[in-house]
Every structure is written in structure tokens, then in C-alpha cells.
XYZ file of C-alpha atoms in Angstrom:
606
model
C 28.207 -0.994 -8.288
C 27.712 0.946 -5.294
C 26.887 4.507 -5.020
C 28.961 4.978 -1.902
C 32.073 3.809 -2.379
C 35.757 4.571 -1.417
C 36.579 8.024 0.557
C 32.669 8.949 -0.442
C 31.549 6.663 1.633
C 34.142 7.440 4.494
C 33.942 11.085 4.316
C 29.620 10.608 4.687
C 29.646 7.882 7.452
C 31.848 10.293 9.381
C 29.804 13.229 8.791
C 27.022 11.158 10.095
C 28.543 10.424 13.319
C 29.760 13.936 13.796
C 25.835 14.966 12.976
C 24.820 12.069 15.922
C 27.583 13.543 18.211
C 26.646 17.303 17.868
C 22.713 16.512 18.451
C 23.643 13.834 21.634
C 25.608 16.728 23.061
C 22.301 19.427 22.340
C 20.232 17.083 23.687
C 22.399 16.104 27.171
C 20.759 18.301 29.934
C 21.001 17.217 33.490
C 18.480 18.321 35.846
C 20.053 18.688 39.561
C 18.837 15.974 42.032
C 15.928 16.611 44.210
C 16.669 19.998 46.545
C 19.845 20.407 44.624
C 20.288 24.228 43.033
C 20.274 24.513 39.401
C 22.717 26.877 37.892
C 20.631 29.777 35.683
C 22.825 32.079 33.674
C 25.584 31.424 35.630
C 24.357 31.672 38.907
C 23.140 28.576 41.256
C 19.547 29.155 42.187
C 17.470 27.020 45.016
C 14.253 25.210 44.352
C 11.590 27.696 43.956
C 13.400 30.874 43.973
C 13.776 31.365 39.878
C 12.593 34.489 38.152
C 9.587 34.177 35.709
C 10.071 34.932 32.285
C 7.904 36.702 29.757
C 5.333 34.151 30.077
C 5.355 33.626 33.741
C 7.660 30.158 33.419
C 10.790 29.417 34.731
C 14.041 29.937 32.968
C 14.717 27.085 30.470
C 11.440 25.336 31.193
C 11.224 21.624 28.978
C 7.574 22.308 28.068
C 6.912 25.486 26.347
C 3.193 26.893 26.102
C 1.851 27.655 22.549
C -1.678 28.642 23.272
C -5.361 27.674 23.698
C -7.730 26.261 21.669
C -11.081 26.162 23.424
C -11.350 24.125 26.125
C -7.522 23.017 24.503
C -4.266 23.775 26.313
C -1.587 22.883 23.673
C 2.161 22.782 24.875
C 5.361 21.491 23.620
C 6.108 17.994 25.718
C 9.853 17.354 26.936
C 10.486 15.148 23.447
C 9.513 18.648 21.842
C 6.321 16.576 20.480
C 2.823 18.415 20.652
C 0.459 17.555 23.559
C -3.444 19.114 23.624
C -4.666 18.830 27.076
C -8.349 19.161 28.184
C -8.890 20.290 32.044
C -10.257 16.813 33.384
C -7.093 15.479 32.172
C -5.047 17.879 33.600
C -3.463 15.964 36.852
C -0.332 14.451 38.137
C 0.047 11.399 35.565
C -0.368 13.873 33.060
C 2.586 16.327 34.256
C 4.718 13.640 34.585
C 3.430 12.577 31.352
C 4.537 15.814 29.669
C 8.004 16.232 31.912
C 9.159 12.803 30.975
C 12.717 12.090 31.563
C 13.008 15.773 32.677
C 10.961 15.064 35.787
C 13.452 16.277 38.316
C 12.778 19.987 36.663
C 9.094 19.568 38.261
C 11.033 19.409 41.854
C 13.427 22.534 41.560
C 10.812 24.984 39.769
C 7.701 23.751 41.549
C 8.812 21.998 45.032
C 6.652 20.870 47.456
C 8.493 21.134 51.171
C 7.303 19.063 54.106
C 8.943 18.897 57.591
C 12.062 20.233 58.132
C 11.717 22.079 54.750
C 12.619 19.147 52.909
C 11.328 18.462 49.325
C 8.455 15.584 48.860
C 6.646 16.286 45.419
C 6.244 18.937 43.598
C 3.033 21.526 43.117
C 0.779 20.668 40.631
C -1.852 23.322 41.178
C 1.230 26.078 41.323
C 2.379 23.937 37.565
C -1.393 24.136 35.998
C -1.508 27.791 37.321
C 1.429 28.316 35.372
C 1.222 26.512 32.155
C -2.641 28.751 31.990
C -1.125 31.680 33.232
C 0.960 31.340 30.372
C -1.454 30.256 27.547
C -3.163 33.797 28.532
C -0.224 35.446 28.020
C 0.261 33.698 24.599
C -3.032 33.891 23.228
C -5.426 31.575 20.579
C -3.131 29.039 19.040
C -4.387 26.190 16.953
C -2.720 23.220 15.215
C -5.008 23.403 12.195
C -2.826 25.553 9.363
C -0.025 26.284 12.314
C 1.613 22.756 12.438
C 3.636 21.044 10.038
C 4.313 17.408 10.104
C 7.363 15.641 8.525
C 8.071 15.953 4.991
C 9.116 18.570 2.720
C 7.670 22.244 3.174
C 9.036 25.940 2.223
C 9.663 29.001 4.309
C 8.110 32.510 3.409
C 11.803 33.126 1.306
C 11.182 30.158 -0.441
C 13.921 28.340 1.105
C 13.458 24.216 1.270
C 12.345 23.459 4.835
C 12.815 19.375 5.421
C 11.567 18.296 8.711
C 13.110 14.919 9.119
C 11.165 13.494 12.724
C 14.038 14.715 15.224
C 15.633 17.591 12.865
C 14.899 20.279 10.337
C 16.882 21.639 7.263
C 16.155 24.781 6.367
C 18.404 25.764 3.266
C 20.204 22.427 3.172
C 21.027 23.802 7.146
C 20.403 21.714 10.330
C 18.690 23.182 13.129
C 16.552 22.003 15.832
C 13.001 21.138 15.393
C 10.502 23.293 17.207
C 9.164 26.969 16.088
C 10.280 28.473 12.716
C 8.282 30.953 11.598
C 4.835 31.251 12.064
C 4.803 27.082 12.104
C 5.372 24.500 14.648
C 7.568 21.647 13.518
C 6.966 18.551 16.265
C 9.289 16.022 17.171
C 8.096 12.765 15.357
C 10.311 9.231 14.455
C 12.918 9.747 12.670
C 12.950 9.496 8.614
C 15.975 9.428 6.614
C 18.032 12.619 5.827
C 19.800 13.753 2.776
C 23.281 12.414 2.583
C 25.821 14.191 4.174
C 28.057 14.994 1.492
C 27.538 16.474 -2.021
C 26.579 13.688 -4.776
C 27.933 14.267 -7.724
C 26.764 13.144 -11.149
C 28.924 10.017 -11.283
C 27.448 9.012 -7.659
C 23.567 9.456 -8.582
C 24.514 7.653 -11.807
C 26.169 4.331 -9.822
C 23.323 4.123 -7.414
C 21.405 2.025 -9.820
C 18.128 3.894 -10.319
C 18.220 5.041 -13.139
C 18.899 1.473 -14.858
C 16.777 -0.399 -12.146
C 13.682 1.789 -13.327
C 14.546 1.274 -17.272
C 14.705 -2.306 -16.855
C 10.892 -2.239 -16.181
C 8.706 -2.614 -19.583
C 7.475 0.821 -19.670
C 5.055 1.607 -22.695
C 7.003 4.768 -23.311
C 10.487 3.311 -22.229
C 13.010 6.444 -20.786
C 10.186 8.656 -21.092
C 7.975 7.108 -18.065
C 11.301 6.079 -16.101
C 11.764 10.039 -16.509
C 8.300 10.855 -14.886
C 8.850 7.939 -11.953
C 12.047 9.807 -11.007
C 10.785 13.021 -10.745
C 7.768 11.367 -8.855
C 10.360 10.011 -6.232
C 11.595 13.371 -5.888
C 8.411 14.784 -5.946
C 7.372 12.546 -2.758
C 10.098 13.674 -0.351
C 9.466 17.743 -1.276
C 5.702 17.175 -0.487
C 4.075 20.197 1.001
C 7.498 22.972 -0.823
C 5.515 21.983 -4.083
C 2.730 24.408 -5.940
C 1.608 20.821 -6.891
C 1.815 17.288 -5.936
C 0.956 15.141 -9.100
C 0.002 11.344 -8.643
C 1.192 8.210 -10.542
C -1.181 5.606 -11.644
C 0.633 2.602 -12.854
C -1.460 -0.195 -14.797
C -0.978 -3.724 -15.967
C -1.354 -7.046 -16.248
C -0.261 -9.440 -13.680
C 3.467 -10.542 -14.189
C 4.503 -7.396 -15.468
C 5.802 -6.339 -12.976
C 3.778 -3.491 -10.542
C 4.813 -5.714 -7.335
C 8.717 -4.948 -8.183
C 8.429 -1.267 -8.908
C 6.544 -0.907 -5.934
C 8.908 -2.607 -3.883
C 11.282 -0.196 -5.643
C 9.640 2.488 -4.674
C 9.300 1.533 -0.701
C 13.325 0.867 -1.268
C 14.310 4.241 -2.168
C 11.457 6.272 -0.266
C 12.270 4.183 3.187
C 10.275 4.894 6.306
C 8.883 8.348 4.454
C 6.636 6.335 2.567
C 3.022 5.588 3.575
C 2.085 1.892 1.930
C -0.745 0.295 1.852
C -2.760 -2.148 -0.370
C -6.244 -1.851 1.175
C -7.302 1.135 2.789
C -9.984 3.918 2.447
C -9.652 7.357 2.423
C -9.909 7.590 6.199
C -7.655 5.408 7.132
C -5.060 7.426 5.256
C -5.798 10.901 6.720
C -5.764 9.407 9.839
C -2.322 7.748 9.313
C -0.308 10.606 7.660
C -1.984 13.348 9.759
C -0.168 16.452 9.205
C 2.961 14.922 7.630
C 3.799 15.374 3.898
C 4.581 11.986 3.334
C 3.868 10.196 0.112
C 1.338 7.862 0.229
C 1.315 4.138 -2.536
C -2.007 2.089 -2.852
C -1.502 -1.263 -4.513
C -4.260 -3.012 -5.832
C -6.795 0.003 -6.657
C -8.714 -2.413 -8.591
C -11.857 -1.006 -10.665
C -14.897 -2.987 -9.585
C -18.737 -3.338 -8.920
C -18.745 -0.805 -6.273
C -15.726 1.760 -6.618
C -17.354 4.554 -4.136
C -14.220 3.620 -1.378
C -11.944 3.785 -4.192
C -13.072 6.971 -5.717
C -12.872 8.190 -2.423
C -9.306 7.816 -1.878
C -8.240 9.224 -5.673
C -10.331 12.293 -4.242
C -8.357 12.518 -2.022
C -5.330 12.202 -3.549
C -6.895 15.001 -5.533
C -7.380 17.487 -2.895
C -3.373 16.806 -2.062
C -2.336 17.884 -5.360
C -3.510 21.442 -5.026
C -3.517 20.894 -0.592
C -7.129 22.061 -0.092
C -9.287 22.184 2.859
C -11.351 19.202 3.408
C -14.005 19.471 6.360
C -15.479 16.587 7.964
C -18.347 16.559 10.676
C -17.337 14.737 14.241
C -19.800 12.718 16.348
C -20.046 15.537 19.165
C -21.036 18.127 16.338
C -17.818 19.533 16.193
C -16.533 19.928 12.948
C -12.607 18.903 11.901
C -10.348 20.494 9.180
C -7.770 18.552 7.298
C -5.265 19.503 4.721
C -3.138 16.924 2.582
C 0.079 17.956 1.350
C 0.944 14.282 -0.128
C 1.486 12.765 -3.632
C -0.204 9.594 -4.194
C 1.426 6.376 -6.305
C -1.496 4.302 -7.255
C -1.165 0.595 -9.194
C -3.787 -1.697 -10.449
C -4.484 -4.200 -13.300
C -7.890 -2.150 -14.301
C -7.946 1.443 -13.619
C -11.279 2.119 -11.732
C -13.673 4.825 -13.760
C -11.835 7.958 -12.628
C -13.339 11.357 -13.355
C -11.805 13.740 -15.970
C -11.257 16.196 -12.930
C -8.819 13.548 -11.306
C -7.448 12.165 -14.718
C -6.137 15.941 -15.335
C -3.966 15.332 -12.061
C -2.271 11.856 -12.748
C 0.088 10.677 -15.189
C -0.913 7.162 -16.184
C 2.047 4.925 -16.511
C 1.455 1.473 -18.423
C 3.814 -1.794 -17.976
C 3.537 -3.562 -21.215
C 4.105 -7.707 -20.802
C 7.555 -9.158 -20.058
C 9.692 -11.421 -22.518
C 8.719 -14.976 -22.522
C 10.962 -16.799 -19.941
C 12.070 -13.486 -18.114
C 11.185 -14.212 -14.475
C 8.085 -12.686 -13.578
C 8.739 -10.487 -10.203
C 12.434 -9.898 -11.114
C 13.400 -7.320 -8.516
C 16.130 -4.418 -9.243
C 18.459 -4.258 -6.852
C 19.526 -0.723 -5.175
C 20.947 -0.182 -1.976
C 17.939 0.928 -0.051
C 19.769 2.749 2.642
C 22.016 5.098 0.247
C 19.771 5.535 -2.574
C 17.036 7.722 -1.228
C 19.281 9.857 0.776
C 21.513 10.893 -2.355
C 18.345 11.558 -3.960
C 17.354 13.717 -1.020
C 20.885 15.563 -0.979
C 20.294 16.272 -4.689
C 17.255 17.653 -4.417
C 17.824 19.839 -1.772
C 21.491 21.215 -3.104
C 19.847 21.853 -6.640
C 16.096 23.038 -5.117
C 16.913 26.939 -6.044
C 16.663 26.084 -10.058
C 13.335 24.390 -9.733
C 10.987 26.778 -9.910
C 12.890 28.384 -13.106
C 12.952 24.515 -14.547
C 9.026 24.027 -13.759
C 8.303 27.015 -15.642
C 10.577 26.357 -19.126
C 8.729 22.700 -18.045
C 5.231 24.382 -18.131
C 6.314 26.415 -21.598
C 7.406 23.411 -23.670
C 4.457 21.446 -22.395
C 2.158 24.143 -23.506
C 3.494 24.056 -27.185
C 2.553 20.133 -26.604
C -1.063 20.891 -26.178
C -1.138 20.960 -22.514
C -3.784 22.931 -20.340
C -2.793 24.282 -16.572
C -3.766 21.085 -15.196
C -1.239 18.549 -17.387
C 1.554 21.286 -17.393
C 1.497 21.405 -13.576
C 1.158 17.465 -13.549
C 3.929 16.575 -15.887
C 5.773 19.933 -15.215
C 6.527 19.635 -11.560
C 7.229 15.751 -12.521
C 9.818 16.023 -15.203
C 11.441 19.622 -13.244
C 11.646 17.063 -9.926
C 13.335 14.734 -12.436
C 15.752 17.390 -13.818
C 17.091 18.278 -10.237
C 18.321 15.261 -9.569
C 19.601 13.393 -12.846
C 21.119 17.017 -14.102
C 21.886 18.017 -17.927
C 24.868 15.588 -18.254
C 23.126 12.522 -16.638
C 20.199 13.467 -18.880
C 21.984 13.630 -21.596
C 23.746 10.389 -20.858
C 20.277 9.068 -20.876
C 19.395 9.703 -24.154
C 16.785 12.765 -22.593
C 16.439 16.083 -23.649
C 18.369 18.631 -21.257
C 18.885 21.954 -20.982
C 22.469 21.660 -22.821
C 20.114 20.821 -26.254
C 17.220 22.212 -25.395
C 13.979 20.855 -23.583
C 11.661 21.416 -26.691
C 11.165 17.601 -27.231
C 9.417 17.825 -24.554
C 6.555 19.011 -26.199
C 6.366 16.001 -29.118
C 7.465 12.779 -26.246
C 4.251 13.937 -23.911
C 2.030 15.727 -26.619
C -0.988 16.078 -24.994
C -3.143 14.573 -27.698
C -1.473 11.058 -27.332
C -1.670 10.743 -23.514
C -3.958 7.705 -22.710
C -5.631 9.897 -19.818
C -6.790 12.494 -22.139
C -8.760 9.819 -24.083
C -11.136 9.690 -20.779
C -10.765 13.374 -20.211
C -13.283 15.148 -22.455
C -15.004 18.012 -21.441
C -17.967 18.645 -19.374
C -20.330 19.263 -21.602
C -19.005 17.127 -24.517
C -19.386 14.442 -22.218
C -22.969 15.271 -21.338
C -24.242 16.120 -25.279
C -22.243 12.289 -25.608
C -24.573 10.957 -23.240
C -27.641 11.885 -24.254
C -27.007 11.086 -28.299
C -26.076 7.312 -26.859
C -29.553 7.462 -24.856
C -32.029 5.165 -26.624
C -35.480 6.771 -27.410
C -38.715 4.718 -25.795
C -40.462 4.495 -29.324
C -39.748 1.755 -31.701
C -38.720 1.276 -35.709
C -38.803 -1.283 -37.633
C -38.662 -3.239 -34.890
C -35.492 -1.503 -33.030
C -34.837 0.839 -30.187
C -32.807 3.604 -31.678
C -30.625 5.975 -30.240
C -30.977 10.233 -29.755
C -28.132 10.297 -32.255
C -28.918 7.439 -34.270
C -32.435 8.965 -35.315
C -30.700 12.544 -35.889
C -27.761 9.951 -38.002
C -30.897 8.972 -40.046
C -32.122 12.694 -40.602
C -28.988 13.796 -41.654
C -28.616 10.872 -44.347
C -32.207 11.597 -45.582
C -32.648 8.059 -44.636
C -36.206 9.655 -42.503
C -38.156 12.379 -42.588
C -38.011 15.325 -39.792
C -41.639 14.350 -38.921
C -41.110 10.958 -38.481
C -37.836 11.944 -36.332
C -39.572 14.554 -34.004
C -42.705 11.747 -33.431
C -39.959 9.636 -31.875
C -37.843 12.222 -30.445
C -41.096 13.560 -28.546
C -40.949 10.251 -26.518
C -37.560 12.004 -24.732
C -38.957 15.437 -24.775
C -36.364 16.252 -27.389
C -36.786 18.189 -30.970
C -34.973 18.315 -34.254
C -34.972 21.473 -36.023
C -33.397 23.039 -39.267
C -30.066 24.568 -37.872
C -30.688 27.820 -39.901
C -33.711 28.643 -37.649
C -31.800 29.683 -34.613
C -28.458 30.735 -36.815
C -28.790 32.470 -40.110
C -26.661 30.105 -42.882
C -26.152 27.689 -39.960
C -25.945 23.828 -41.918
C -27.917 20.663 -41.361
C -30.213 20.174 -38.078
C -29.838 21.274 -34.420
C -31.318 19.170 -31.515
C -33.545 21.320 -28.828
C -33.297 20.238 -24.803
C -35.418 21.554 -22.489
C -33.557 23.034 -19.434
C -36.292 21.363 -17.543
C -38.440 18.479 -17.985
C -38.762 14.868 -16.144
C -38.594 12.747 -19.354
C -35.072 14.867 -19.610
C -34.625 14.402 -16.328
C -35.068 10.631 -16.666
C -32.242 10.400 -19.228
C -29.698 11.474 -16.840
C -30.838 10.242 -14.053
C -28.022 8.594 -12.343
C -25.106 10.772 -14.116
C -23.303 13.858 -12.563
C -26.121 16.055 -14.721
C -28.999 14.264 -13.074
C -31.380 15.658 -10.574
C -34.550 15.830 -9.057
C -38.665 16.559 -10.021
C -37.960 17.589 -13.750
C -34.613 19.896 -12.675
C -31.270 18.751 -13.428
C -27.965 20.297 -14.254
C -27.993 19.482 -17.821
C -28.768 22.743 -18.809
C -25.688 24.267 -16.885
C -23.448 21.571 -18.207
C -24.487 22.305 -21.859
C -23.839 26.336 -21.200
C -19.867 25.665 -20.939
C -20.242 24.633 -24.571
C -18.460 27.093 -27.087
C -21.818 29.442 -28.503
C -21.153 28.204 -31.546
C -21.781 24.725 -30.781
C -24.686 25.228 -28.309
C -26.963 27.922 -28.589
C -27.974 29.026 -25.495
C -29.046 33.041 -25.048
C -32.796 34.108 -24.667
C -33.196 35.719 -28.249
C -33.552 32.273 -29.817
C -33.129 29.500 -27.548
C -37.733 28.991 -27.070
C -38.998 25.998 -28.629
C -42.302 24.292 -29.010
C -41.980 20.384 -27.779
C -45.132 18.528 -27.026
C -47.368 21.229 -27.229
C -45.536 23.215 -24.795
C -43.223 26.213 -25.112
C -39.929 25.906 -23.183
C -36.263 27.299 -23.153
C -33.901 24.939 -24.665
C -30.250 24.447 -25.091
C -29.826 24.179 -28.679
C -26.917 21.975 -30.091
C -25.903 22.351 -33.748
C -25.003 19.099 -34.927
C -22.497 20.078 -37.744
C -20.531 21.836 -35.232
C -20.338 19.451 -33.130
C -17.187 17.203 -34.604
């Protein structure tokens, strides 16, 4: 069943070709033919005889000045796209270049005259004097933190700002692209827009999206077709979110990843940034300053996953829209900020760190039904289905903020820290826009008409398969070093850090006969009650320095050079009652020498 059907679907195709009409009718300006007048405020005016304006242009001029940037004349092209123009550049091709189809302009403002006063160019030094006269006038202007691409953004009110390629909406408002603000919105290909009329509940329920994603063979059924909606929505707001969570979607081949992500491309059209081999160059340099969501099939864990770790960094640095800084080849540096969320697929999830983990939600496709067809598409209308979405979302974007943050609440009672409350609380609020209590309800979801509290048992924290790889800091770094084997040998074995302090515990070996093979790592067992009063069992002392400690993590992200690591630091984010750490207690005697040590307590370790 279609989503636009009947006088829906009348009422919003004619809406659409008034919208075409009223922007065809902005965008009609003649220019008079060469030595014609032009009329200016009502009065006819001869080539070369306008009035400046406040910048020293004349009136109505198609490129407008925004500034300089160093040696960098930015202006606003006749397409209202943004052109940065260098001096040695700065000639005749490139006027016409920046005039475009509004050459004639050049002839009336800035005519050259010949014989008999007739008109046979126009000026370019009297146009370059002008277009620096007025970047003077204007000031410093750069693009970096000043221009916003397409995508979604917000306005200092907090309105919903959706530049669109050839159009902005600002409120759910059309206006031109161009300045708003203190930002510059350029003129870039079109991308869909929200559909012109209202959707109602019954219309987002018929265009198939909701039962195209729940015919996929989620492991958590509704509850990940939930999070892949508010995803979608997620994707078009871009750059109006606090934060952008990814999607990593894993599984076996035949389950299914190829159809979901052509469902994805389907409903996200032309806004969506695909690609299923890339690096995390090639997508800065492809989105540039849009807000565009970006989908990488096929980020495969293998030998060497340094290009793939660098793109799920980046994807990283979009969630929160940091500054990244990269060096350039004539030692000038270059700034970039990402404002995109990232949908990731792959049969083995490469080895991502906990820092990333925290900002995905991990989606698994369990195995189809024997005889269902493999690469069995859904079917949604791909050129009504995203722009419904859109309308939603921008009609109902005043309640998300107050949704994120009952989101954010219940998620907390789940077990959630900042990081998974801002991940699957800007996910399942983007979801609640657009599907609405009664749709949600419909769904078998929890809604604000029973109460979102479920919320906090379906995505508990504790049973999320990304918090399984997600330990902390120095857990992970204590974990290391107890799975590190010791270079001294027992009846006839190798045996582990923690294996050896196993044996202590059990009586199964004597301290002495531990400590002559922990001395082989520079490491010491010692009675737990030495460094805390009615502390139980043994504690294990490690130098903050030392290059047999330093060989042990060589290699890890608590490695380092000549004896000096970051262990030590690592181990300090350790509750004090775990580690011991402070200067009263924390000197030990290993191999004859005296050293500060970070002391773990093994029975409070868990």
C-alpha cells in the first residue's frame, strides 16, 4: 500500500509545483542587453552611472563579498555557491566564471566604451578593485566554523535549520539559501525535501517502513527496528543533534546486510554518502562541510585494520563534531569538523576500542529461515518514504529535546553512563518523533501514553553485546598483564602473572617460590594487609617504571619507551580500593631495588 495515496497525494504533488513555481519566479532576473539601462528602485539607470552601496558595489550585484582569508578573496558566485579566489587567478575567465549566466550585469555596472562611446567589454581592473574594495570593507571571513553544508543544523533559538542544496527551512519555513545568521548556507545539488503536506499517523504507518525493517531477522526483533528508525531520522538532522550515534550492523552472509543497506540508500536518497571501500580521507573529502550521513559496507576486521580504525575514528569525532587538524604539503595546516552519523556493516566487527564502542549501537542479523530467499529486498517507495520521514521530523522537532532527556532518564535506571544514554537516547527520541505514541503503541513499543520505563529493562546496559568489549581502562590494563606469561618455567610450563598469584591464593605454592618467578617480570606478591590494615589475601606490586614492565606492554595503548610507559597512569583511574596508589605505602623492594609501585589488591578485584 502506498503512503501517498488519493487527495494526499494530489494535495502534495501540487504543493510541489506551486514550491517549483514560486522559486522559478525568485530566481527569473533579466539583465538588460549590452548598453541597455537597468531599472534600480524604480528608476532606469545607464551603464556605469549606479550608486555604490555600503560596500562600494552596485545595487543588486549577483556576487556578494564575504571577506578575506589571507591571500583568500571569498565571494558568493551567481549560483549563490562559494568561490575562494587567490590573486594570480583573479582575471577575465575567472569573472566570467563567477558572473555566469548573469554576465550581461558585468557590461552595465562595469562597461568598457570604445569609439563612439559604444560598449566593447567590460572593466576588469575597475571589477577586482571593487570586489577588494569591498572585502576591506567587510573584514576577515573564513569558511572554517562560518559555513554550513547541506544537512540538518539548528539556529541560535533552537529552531531546525534544513539546508536542502537550492533551499533552506528554517522552522519547517522556506527561504532562500545564502546568509542566516552568523553562517553561510551555499548553493549545492539538490537533496530531497520534507513532504509538502502534514503526514499523519496512518500515512507514516502505510509507507512500509516500519514492516520492511521488522521483516529483517533482528537479534532483538522491534527493539533494533526501533533504533534503525531513529538512526534514519537521526541521519537527515545531522549537525541540529548534541550527538550523532553510529550503527554497526553484523552478520553472516545471507542474512541479509546487502538488503537493509539498500533500504537504507532507498529512504535516505541522494542525502546519503555510500560507500563500500574507502578510508577516512576519502570521506572528509567527499562530504566536506555537509551533514550528510555517511554507510560503509564491508568494514571487515582483518590483518591490518589501521585504515579501518581510521574511519570508525572518525565516525567518532562526528558524534560529538570535534575539531580534527591535519597538516598540508605547503605547511599550512587544515581544520575539519564532521557533523555526520555513520552506518557501518560487516560479517566480523574489526577490534574497535571501548572509546568508539561507547558511541555505536551494535545491531546483529541472526540467520534467515531455511528456503527464505537470501537477499529478499523490502519494498518502499523510495521517492515518498524519506520525505514523509523528513516532514515528520521537522513538524514534531520542538518535543525532541524534552523526549531525549525522559530518553536519557529511563536509560540511566538501565545502567547506562553519558556515553550509551546519548547513543541510544538521541536514537530511540529520533525514533519517537516520527512513529509517535499511537504508532508506537501499535507496534507493540513502549510510548509515552504507558510510560517509557521499559526502556530501561529492553536496552539494560549490562546485556548490550558492546559493553562486553567495553571495560574500563584500567581493568583492561590489570587484565593484560595477569594474562602475560612470566619468562621462568614450572614443572615444565610457562605460567601466567595471574596464574602464579591463582596458585598462591590456593596454597597450591609458596610466596617465595611465587616472587622467584614473578621477579623474572619485575613484579611482587605481597600479603594484602601490608599496605591496608585487615585488607584479605595478596596484592601484586608494579613498578611505575621499569623495562621488563615496559616489555609486557609493549605494543598495547599502555606501552612506551626506555623503561617508561603509561601503565602506571592507567592503573591510577582504578577505584583506591582496588589499586593502591598514594606515596604513604605504595614503595616496594623488587630485585634488590626500591621503587614506587601501583599496588593491586587481588580480592578486590572481582
Amino acid at each position: 500500500m502506498s503512503a501517498a495515496k488519493g487527495k494526499d497525494a494530489v494535495a502534495a504533488a501540487t504543493e510541489d509545483a506551486r514550491r517549483d513555481l514560486r522559486r522559478q519566479k525568485r530566481d527569473r532576473i533579466r539583465d538588460p542587453d549590452i548598453g541597455e539601462p537597468r531599472l534600480v528602485e524604480g528608476v532606469e539607470v545607464a551603464p556605469g552611472q549606479w550608486s555604490p552601496d555600503l560596500w562600494g558595489l552596485p545595487p543588486d550585484c549577483p556576487v556578494q563579498v564575504l571577506g578575506m582569508d589571507g591571500e583568500t578573496l571569498y565571494v558568493v558566485d551567481a549560483l549563490g555557491q562559494l568561490a575562494g579566489i587567490i590573486d594570480s587567478a583573479f582575471g577575465q575567465k575567472k569573472i566570467q566564471r563567477l558572473f555566469l549566466h548573469r554576465v550581461n550585469y558585468l557590461y552595465w555596472a562595469w562597461p568598457r566604451f570604445g569609439q563612439k562611446g559604444r560598449i566593447t567589454g567590460f572593466d576588469t581592473v575597475q571589477i577586482v578593485d571593487a570586489l577588494y574594495r569591498a572585502a576591506g570593507r567587510k573584514g576577515a571571513w573564513s569558511p572554517h566554523d562560518k559555513l554550513r553544508g547541506r544537512g540538518g543544523w539548528s539556529d541560535r533559538a533552537g529552531n531546525l535549520v534544513l539546508h536542502c542544496g537550492d533551499t533552506l527551512y528554517v522552522g519547517g519555513r522556506e527561504q532562500p539559501i545564502g546568509n542566516y545568521e552568523h553562517y553561510f548556507y551555499p548553493r549545492r545539488p539538490s537533496l530531497p525535501e520534507p513532504w509538502a503536506k502534514s503526514v499523519s499517523d496512518e500515512m507514516m504507518d502505510a509507507t512500509g517502513l516500519w514492516s520492511a525493517l521488522a521483516s529483517f531477522t533482528f537479534e532483538r526483533g522491534a527493539t533494533d527496528a526501533m533504533l534503525l528508525v531513529g538512526w534514519l531520522v537521526a541521519a537527515f538532522l545531522g549537525g541540529a543533534l548534541d550527538w550523532r550515534p553510529m550503527i554497526f550492523v553484523v552478520g553472516d552472509k545471507g542474512v541479509g546486510k546487502s538488503s537493509l543497506q539498500q533500504l537504507v540508500k532507498g529512504v535516505l536518497g541522494d542525502a546519503l554518502v555510500k560507500s563500500a571501500d574507502t578510508t577516512a580521507a576519502g570521506i572528509y573529502q567527499r562530504v566536506g562541510e555537509d551533514s550528510l550521513p555517511v554507510a560503509v559496507d564491508e568494514l571487515e576486521a582483518g590483518a591490518d585494520n589501521s585504515r579501518t580504525l581510521a574511519v570508525i575514528k572518525l565516525a567518532r569525532l562526528a558524534a560529538s563534531g570535534d575539531l580534527m587538524l591535519r597538516g598540508g604539503s605547503n605547511h599550512t595546516g587544515t581544520s575539519f569538523r564532521a557533523y555526520n552519523c555513520f552506518f557501518f556493516s560487516a560479517i566480523n566487527r574489526p577490534p574497535v576500542p571501548p572509546q568508539d564502542l561507547s558511541r555505536m549501537a551494535l545491531i546483529t542479523l541472526m540467520p534467515r529461515d531455511i528456503g527464505r530467499a537470501a537477499e529478499e529486498a523490502p519494498v518502499i517507495d523510495v521517492d515518498v518514504v524519506g520525505r514523509m520521514v523528513l516532514r515528520r521530523a521537522v513538524d514534531e522537532w520542538p518535543r525532541f529535546h524534552e523526549l531525549r532527556r525522559e530518553y536519557r532518564r529511563v536509560l540511566g535506571m538501565g545502567g547506562h553512563d553519558g556515553r550509551g544514554q546519548d547513543t541510544y537516547g538521541t536514537l530511540l527520541a529520533c525514533a519517537h518523533l516520527v512513529l509517535g505514541d499511537e504508532l508506537l503503541a501499535k507496534y507493540g513499543l513502549p510510548n509515552d501514553l504507558d510510560g517509557l520505563e521499559p526502556w530501561a529493562e529492553l536496552l539494560a546496559a549490562a546485556d548490550l553485546p558492546e559493553k562486553e568489549d567495553a571495560s574500563e581502562n584500567w581493568r583492561r590494563c590489570i587484565t593484560h598483564l595477569l594474562t602475560s606469561r612470566v619468562d621462568a618455567w614450572r614443572n615444565g610450563i610457562r605460567h601466567t602473572v595471574g596464574a602464579l598469584l591463582e596458585d598462591l591464593k590456593l596454597n597450591a605454592i609458596s610466596l617465595q617460590t611465587a616472587n622467584e618467578q614473578l621477579a623474572q617480570a619485575d613484579l611482587l606478591a605481597i600479603d594484602a594487609s601490608q599496605v591496608v590494615p585487615r585488607a584479605r589475601g595478596y596484592a601484586l606490586a608494579i613498578p611505575n617504571q621499569g623495562p621488563m614492565v615496559s616489555q609486557i606492554f609493549r605494543g598495547t595503548d599502555w606501552g612506551g619507551e626506555g623503561g617508561t610507559g603509561v601503565w602506571s597512569a592507567a592503573l591510577r583511574q582504578a577505584p583506591p580500593a582496588v589499586v593502591v596508589s598514594n606515596k604513604t605505602n605504595n614503595r616496594q623492594r623488587i630485585n634488590g631495588v626500591q621503587r614506587r609501585c601501583s599496588i593491586v589488591l587481588m580480592s578486590e578485584l572481582g
